XYZ file of C-alpha atoms in Angstrom:
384
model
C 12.398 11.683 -30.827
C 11.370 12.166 -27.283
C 9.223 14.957 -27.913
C 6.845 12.323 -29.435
C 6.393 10.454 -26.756
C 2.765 10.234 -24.391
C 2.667 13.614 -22.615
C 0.992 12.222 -19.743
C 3.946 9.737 -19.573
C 6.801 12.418 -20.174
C 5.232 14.471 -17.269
C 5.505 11.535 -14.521
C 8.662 11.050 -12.410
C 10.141 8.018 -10.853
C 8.855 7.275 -7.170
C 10.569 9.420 -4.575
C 10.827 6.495 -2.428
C 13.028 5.083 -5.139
C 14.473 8.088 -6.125
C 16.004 8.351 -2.895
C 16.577 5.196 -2.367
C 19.227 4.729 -5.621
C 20.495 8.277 -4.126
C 21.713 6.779 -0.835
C 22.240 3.602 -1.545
C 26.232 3.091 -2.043
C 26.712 5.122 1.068
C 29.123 3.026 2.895
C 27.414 1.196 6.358
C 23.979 2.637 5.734
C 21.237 1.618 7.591
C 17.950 1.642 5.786
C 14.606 1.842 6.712
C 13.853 2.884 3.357
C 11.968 0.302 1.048
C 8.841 -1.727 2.493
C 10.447 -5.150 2.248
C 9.221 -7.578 4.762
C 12.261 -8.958 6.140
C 11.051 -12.259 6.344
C 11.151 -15.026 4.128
C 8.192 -16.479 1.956
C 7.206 -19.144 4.118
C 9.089 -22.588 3.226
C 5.990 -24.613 2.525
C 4.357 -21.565 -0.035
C 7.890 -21.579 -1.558
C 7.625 -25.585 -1.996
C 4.412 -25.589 -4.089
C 6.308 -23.212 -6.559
C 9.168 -25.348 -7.002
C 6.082 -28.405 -7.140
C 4.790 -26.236 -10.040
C 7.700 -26.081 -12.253
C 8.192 -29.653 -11.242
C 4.831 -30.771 -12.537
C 4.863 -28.631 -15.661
C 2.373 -26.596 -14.442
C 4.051 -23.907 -16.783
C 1.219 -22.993 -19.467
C -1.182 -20.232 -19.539
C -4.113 -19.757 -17.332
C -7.240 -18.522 -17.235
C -7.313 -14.805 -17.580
C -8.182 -13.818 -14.477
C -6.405 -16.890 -13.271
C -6.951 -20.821 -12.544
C -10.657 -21.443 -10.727
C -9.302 -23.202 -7.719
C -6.997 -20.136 -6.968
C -10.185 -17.801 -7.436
C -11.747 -19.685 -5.321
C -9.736 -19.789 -2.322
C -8.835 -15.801 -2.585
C -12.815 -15.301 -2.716
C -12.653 -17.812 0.570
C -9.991 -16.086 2.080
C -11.864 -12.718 2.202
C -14.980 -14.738 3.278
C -13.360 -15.769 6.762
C -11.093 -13.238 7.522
C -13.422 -10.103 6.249
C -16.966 -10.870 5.856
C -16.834 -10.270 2.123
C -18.598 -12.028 -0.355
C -17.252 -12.624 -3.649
C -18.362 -15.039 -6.463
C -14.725 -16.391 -8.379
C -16.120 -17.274 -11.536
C -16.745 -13.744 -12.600
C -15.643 -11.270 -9.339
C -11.919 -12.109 -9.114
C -9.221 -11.564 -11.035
C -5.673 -12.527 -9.978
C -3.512 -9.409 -11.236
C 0.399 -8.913 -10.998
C 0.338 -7.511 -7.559
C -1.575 -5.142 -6.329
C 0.141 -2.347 -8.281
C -1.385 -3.727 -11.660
C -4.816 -4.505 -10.215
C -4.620 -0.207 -9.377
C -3.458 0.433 -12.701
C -6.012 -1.376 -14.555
C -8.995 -0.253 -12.546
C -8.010 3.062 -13.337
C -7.578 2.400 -16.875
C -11.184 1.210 -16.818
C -13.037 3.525 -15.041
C -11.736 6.864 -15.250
C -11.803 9.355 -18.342
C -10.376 12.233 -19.220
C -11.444 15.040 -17.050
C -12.498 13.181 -13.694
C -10.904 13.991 -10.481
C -9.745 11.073 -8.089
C -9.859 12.067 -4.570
C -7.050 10.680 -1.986
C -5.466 11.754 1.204
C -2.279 13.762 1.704
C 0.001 12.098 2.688
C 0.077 9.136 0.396
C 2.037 6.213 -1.218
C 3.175 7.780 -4.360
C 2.130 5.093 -6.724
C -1.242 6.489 -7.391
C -0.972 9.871 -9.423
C 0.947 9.086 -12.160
C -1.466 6.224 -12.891
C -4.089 9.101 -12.580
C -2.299 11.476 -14.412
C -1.186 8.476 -17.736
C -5.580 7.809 -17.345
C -6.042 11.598 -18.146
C -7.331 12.061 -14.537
C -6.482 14.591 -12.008
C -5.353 13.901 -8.268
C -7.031 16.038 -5.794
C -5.135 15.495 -2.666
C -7.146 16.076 0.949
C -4.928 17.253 3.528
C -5.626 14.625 6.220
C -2.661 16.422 8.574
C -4.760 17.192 11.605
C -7.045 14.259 11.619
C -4.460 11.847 12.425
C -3.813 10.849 8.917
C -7.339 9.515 8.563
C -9.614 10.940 5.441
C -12.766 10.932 6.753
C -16.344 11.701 5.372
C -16.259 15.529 6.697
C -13.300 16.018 5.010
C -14.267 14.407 1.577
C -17.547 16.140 1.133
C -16.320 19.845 0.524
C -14.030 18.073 -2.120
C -17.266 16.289 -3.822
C -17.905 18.187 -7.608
C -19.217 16.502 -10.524
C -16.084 15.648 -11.878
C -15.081 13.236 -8.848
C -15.171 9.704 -10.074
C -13.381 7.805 -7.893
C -11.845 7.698 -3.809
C -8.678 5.677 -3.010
C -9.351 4.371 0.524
C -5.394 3.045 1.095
C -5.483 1.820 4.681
C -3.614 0.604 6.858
C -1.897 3.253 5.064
C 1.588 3.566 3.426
C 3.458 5.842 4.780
C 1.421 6.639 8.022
C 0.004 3.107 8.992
C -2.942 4.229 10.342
C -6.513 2.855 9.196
C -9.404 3.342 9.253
C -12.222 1.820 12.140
C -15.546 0.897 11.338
C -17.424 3.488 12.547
C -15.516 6.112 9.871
C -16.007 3.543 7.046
C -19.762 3.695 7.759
C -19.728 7.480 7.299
C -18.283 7.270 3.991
C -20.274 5.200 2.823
C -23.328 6.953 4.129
C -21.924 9.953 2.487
C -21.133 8.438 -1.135
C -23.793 5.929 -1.258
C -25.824 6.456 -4.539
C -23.507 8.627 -5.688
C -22.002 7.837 -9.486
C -18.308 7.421 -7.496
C -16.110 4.528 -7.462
C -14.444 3.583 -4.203
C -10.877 1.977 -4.584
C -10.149 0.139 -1.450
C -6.748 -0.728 -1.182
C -5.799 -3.150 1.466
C -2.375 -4.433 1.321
C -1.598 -4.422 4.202
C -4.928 -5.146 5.819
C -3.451 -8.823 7.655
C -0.791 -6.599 9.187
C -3.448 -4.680 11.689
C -1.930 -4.531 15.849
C -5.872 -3.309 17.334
C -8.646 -3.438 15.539
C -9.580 -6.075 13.214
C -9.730 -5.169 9.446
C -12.622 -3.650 8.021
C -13.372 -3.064 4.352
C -16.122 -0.475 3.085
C -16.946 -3.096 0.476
C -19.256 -4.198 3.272
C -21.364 -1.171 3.161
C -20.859 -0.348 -0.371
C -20.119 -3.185 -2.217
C -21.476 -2.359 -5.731
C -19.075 0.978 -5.783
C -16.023 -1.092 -4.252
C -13.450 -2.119 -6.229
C -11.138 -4.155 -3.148
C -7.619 -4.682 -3.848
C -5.391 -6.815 -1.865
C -2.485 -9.465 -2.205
C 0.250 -11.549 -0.459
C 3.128 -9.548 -0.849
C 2.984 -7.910 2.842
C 0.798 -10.294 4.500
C 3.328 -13.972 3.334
C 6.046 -11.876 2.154
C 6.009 -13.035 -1.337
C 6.870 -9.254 -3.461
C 8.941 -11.132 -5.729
C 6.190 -13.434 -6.694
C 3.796 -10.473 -7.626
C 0.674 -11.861 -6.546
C -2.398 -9.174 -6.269
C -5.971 -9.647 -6.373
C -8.963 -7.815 -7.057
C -12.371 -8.400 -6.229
C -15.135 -6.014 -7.834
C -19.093 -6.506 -8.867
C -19.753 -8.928 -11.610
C -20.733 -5.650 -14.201
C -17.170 -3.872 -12.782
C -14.817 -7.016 -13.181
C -16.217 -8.039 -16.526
C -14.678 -4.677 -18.238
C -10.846 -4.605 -15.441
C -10.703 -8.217 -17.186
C -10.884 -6.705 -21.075
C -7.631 -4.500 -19.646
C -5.700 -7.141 -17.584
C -6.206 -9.359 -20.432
C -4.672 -7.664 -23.004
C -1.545 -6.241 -20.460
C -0.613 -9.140 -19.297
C -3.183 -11.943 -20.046
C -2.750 -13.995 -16.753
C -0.159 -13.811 -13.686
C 2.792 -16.326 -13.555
C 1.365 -19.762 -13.580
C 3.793 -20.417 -10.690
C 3.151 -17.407 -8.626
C -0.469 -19.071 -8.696
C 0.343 -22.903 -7.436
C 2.495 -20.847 -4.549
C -0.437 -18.457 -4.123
C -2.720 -20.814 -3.601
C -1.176 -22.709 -1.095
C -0.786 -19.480 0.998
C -4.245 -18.805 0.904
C -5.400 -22.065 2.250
C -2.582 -23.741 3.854
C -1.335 -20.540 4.752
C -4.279 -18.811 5.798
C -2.738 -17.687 8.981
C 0.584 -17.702 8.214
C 0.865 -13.558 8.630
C 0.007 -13.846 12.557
C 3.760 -14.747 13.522
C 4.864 -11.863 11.540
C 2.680 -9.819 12.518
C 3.754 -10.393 16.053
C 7.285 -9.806 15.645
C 6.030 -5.672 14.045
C 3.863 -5.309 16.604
C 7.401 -6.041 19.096
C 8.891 -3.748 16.525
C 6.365 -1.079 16.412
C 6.474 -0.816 20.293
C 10.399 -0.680 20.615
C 10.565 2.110 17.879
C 7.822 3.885 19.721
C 9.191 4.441 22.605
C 12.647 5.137 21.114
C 10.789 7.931 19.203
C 9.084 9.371 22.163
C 12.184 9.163 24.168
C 13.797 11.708 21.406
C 11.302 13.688 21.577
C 9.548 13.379 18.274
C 6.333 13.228 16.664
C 4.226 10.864 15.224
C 1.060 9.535 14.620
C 1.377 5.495 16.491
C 0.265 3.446 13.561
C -2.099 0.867 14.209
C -1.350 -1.151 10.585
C 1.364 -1.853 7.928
C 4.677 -1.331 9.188
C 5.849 2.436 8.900
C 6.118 5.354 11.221
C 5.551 8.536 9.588
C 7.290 11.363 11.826
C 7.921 14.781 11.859
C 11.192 16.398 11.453
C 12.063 18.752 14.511
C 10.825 22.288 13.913
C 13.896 23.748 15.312
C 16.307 21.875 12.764
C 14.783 24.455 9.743
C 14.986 21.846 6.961
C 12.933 20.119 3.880
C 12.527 16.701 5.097
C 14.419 16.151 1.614
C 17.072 17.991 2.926
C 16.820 16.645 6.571
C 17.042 12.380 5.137
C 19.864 13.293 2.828
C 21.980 14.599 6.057
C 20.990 11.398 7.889
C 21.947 9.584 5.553
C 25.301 10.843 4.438
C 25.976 11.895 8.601
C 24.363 9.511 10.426
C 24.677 6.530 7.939
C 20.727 5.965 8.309
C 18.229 6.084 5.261
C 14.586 7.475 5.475
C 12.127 8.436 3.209
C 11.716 12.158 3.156
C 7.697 13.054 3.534
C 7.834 14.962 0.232
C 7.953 11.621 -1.581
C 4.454 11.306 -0.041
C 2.928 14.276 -1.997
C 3.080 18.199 -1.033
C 1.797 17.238 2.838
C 4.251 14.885 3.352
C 6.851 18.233 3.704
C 7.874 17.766 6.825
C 7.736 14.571 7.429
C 9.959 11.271 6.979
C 8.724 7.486 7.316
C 10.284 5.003 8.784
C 10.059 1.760 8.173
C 10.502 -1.310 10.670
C 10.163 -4.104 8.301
C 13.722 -4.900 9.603
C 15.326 -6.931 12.431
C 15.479 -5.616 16.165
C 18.562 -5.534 16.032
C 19.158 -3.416 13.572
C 16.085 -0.716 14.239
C 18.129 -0.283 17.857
C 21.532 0.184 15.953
C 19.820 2.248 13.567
C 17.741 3.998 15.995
C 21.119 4.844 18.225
C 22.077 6.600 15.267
C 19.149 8.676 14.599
C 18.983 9.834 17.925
C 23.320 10.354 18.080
C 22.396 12.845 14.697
C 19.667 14.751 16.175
C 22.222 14.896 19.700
C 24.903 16.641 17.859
C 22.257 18.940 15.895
C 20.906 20.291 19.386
């Protein structure tokens, strides 16, 4: 009875990240730098006010969108570290991490028909929510701007079927964001313009120069901002995502959170909260130990000779496979992995201008990115 299944769901494929992941994984004394897993531990005292949770009974439903208090501080939270205003009574929902606060603003404001526009390369999460909506992905091939999408590349792409931008930066895989200056001429370009803007920023505590900035403070009625605390307090088991949108946007994401899931884990709340006011800062001493890690595996990378993109966010280097080794970067991770006893993600995983590519993540101990790292460059040694 398969045939009678959703089309749009039947036409979707697992993540390539996975994919390749469960591919590789029983190879004996792999190294991977596969999944993006911080490697460090949800901090002890976030962890505590879970455990004071179930202790208390606080084990009962919640508000929808989640308990006030916890509302409140997220809405804080982006207050001091972003500039962004955001009222929690009616402009912040609390989702199941940030994946479900994507799905169900796609659910609500696209149609079938519209065209989402997003860069090339990309985290491969996106389309098939697209594609389940009835929406098709138009990907902009960001390959010779550094990775960046950028107003002069989104306005030949502009039609009116285009409903919606995803704005993922720091970006998975390339980690490079976006500064202020090329926020403010998106937002010059789409300002007015019947598009929605999803701004998701994940990883947006995990930026090495800049600070973090958000278009929601140029165009903050056609925002929708997601963000969370699996990257920045390493909590991805917890599944704790927010979203923050204009009161007339938020009211009608609510209707479809609420009937998916009606409200996040009452404990993932209690811990939540106390990482976004206790542990309002607790991402700095992580994000100190990638930035160490970011410059060792930059340098390796240059000393082999290959080329990247130096990521100024999240905690991935997207490089290119050498031209002279004549191979899909499918083809080039699963030789690493079974020869070199290293695991990548091949670019193609990323969409169609990810060929060529594979990321690399450094969510992992220095220790192991310099065995790893030995390895990598002992494979591409022997292929010479």
């Amino acid at each position: 009875m398969e045939h009678l299944l959703n089309k749009n769901v039947l036409d979707i494929e697992i993540s390539g990240i996975r994919k390749f992941f469960n591919m590789v994984n029983d190879i004996e004394d792999l190294i991977s730098f596969t999944i993006g897993q911080p490697d460090f531990p949800t901090p002890e005292h976030v962890k505590k006010a879970g455990i004071s949770a179930i202790t208390n009974d606080f084990t009962s439903y919640t508000h929808n969108a989640g308990y006030l208090e916890l509302r409140k501080a997220a809405s804080q939270f982006l207050s001091i570290k972003y500039g962004l205003n955001y009222r929690p009574e009616n402009e912040v929902i609390a989702t199941v991490g940030a994946s479900e606060a994507i799905d169900i603003t796609l659910r609500t404001i696209l149609s079938e028909g519209d065209e989402v526009l997003l860069p090339g390369p990309i985290y491969p999460g996106y389309e098939p929510l697209i594609r389940i909506c009835g929406g098709t992905p138009v990907h902009i091939d960001t390959r010779d701007s550094d990775f960046k999408l950028t107003a002069e590349k989104i306005k030949p792409f502009l039609n009116k079927r285009t409903k919606c931008i995803i704005l993922p930066y720091p970006s998975n895989p390339t980690g490079v964001s976006l500064n202020q200056e090329e926020l403010k001429d998106i937002a010059t370009l789409l300002k007015g313009e019947n598009i929605f803007i999803i701004a998701d920023e994940i990883y947006s505590e995990l930026v090495y120069t800049d600070k973090h900035y958000s278009i929601a403070n140029e165009l903050r009625d056609q925002t929708i901002v997601i963000n969370g605390l699996s990257k920045s307090h390493s909590m991805t088991g917890w599944r704790v995502g927010f979203l923050f949108a204009p009161e007339y946007l938020c009211k009608h994401i609510l209707k479809v959170h609420q009937y998916n899931v009606s409200c996040i884990s009452s404990i993932s709340q209690k811990a939540a909260y106390e990482a976004l006011t206790a542990g309002i800062n607790d991402a700095e001493a992580m994000k100190n130990e990638y930035f160490e890690r970011r410059e060792y595996v930059s340098a390796r990378l240059m000393e082999m000779g290959l080329q990247f993109v130096k990521p100024d966010g999240a905690f991935y280097f997207f490089v290119k496979v050498p031209n002279h080794l004549q191979t899909t970067s499918f083809d080039f991770a699963l030789n690493l992995a079974n020869k070199g006893k290293v695991a990548v993600v091949p670019g193609s995983a990323f969409s169609t201008y990810g060929e060529g590519y594979f990321r690399l993540s450094y969510a992992c101990s220095k220790e192991v990115l310099q065995i790893g790292l030995d390895r990598i460059e002992n494979f591409l040694n022997a292929k010479n």
